[in-house]
PDB file of C-alpha atoms in Angstrom:
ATOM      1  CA  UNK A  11      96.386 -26.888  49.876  1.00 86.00           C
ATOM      2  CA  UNK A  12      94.747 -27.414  46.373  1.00 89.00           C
ATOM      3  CA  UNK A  13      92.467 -30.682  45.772  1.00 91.00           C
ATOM      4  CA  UNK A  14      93.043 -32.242  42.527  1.00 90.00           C
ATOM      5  CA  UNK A  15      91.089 -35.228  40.880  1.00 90.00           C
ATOM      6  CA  UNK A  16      92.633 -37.178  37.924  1.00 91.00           C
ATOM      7  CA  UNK A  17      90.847 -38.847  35.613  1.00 90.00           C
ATOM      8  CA  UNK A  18      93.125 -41.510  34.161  1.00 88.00           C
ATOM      9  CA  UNK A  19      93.043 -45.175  32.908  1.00 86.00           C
ATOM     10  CA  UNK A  20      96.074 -46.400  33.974  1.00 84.00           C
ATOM     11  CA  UNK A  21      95.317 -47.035  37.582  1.00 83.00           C
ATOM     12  CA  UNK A  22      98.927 -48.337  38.081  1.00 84.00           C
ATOM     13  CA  UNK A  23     100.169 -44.653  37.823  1.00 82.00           C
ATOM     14  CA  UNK A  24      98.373 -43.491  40.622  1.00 84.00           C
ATOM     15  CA  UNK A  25     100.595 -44.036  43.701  1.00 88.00           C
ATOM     16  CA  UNK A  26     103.376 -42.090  41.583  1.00 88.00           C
ATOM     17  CA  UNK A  27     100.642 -39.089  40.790  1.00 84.00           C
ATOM     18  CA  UNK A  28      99.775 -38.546  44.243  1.00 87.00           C
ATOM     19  CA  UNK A  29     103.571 -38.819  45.470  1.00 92.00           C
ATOM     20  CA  UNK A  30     104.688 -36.135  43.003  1.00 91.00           C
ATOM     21  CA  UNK A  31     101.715 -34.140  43.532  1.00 89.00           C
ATOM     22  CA  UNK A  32     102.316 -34.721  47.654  1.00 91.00           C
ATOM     23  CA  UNK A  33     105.305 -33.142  47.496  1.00 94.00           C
ATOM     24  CA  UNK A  34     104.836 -30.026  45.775  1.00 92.00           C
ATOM     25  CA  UNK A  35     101.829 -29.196  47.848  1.00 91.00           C
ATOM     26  CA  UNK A  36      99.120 -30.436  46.717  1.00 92.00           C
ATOM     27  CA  UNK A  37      96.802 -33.061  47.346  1.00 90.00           C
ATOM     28  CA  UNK A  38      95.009 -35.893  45.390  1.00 92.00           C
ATOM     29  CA  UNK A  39      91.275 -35.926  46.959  1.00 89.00           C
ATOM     30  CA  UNK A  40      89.657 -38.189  43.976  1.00 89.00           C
ATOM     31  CA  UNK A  41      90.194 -40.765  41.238  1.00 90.00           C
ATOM     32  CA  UNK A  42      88.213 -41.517  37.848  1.00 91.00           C
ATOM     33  CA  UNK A  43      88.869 -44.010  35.547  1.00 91.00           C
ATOM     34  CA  UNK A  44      87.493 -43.143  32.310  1.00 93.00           C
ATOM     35  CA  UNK A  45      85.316 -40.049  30.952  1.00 92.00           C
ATOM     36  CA  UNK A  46      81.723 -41.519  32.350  1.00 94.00           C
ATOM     37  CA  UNK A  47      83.356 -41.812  35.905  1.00 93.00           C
ATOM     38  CA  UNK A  48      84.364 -38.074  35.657  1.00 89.00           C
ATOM     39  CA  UNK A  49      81.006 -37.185  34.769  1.00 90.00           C
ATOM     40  CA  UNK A  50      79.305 -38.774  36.894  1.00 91.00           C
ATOM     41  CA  UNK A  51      81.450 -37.492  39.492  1.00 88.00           C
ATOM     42  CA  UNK A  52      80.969 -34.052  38.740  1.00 85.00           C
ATOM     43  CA  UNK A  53      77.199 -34.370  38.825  1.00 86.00           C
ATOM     44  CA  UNK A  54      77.009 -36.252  42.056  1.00 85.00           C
ATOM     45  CA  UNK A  55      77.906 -33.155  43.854  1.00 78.00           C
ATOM     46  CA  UNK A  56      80.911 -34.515  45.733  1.00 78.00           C
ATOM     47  CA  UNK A  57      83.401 -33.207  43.596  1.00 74.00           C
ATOM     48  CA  UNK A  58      85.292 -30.923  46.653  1.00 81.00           C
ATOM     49  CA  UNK A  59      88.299 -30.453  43.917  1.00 86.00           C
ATOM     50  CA  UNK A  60      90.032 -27.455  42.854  1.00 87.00           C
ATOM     51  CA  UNK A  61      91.332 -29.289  39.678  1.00 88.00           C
ATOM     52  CA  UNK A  62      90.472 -31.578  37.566  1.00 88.00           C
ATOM     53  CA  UNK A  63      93.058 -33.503  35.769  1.00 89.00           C
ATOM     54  CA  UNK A  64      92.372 -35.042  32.503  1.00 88.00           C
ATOM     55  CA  UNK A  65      93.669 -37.888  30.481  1.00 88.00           C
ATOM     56  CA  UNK A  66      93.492 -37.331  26.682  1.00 87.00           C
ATOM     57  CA  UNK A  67      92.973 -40.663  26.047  1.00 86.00           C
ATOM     58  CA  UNK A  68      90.542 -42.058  28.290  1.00 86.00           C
ATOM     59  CA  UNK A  69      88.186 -44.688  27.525  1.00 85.00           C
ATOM     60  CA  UNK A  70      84.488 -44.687  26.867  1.00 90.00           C
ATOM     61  CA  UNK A  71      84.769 -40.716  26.775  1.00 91.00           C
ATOM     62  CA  UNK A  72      88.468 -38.708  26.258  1.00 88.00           C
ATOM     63  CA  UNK A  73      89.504 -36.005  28.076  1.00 88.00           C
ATOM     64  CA  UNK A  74      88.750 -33.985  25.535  1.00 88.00           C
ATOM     65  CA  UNK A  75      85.026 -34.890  25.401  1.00 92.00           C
ATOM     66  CA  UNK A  76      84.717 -34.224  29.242  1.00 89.00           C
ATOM     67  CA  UNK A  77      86.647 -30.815  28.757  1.00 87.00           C
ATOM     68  CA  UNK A  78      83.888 -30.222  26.286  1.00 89.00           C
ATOM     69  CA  UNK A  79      80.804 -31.415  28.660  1.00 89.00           C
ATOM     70  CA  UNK A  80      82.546 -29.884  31.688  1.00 86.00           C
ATOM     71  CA  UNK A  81      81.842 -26.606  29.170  1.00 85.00           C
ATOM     72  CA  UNK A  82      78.441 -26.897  28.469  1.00 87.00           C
ATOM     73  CA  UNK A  83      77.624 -27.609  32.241  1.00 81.00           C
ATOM     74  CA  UNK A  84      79.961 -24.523  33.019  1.00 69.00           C
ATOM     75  CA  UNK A  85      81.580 -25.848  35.698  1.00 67.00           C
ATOM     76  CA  UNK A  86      83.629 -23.513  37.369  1.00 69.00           C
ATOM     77  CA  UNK A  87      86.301 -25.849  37.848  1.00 68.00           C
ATOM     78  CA  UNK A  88      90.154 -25.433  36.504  1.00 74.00           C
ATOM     79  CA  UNK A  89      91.112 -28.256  33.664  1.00 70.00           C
ATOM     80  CA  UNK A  90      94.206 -29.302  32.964  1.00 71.00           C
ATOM     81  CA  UNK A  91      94.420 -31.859  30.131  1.00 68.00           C
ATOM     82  CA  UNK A  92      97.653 -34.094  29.502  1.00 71.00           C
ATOM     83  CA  UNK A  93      98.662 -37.303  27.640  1.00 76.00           C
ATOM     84  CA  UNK A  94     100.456 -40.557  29.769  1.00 66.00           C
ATOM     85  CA  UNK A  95     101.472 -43.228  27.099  1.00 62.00           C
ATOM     86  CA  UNK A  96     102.593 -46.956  27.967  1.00 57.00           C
ATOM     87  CA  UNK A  97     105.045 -48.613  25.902  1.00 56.00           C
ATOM     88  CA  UNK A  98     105.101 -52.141  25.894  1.00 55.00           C
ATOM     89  CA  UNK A  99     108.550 -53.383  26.320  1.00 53.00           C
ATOM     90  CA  UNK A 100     109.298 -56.590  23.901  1.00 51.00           C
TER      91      UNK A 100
END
């Protein structure tokens, strides 16, 4: 089974992720919240992920600007970067 860890904001998304990711076979193992969480993450040494999963639009530091640290560090890690948008409904 793969381990994946997404980094996302919108917390409330969460039980869906791990349901969708459940049933095609793989597992959610790990949680961040914004960019800083990720990093520090990574760096604890606790990250037992196969994939990291990456919010564009994160606070404090995007997905993008992890991708980019995640680089320099070289971690060895497979990134997948995406984009989740709330609409407010009026």
């Amino acid at each position: 089974m793969i381990n994946i860890h997404v980094a996302d904001y919108h917390y409330i998304f969460m039980p869906g992720y791990r349901a969708l990711l459940k049933r095609t076979g793989f597992r959610v193992n790990g949680h961040s919240l914004n960019g800083i969480d990720v990093i520090n993450w990574v760096n604890s040494g606790e990250n037992k992920s196969d994939v990291l999963l990456l919010d564009i639009s994160m606070p404090i530091l995007t997905g993008i600007e992890v991708l980019q640290y995640l680089k320099k560090t070289r971690s060895n890690k497979k990134h997948l970067l995406y984009q989740s948008t709330m609409t407010e409904v009026l």
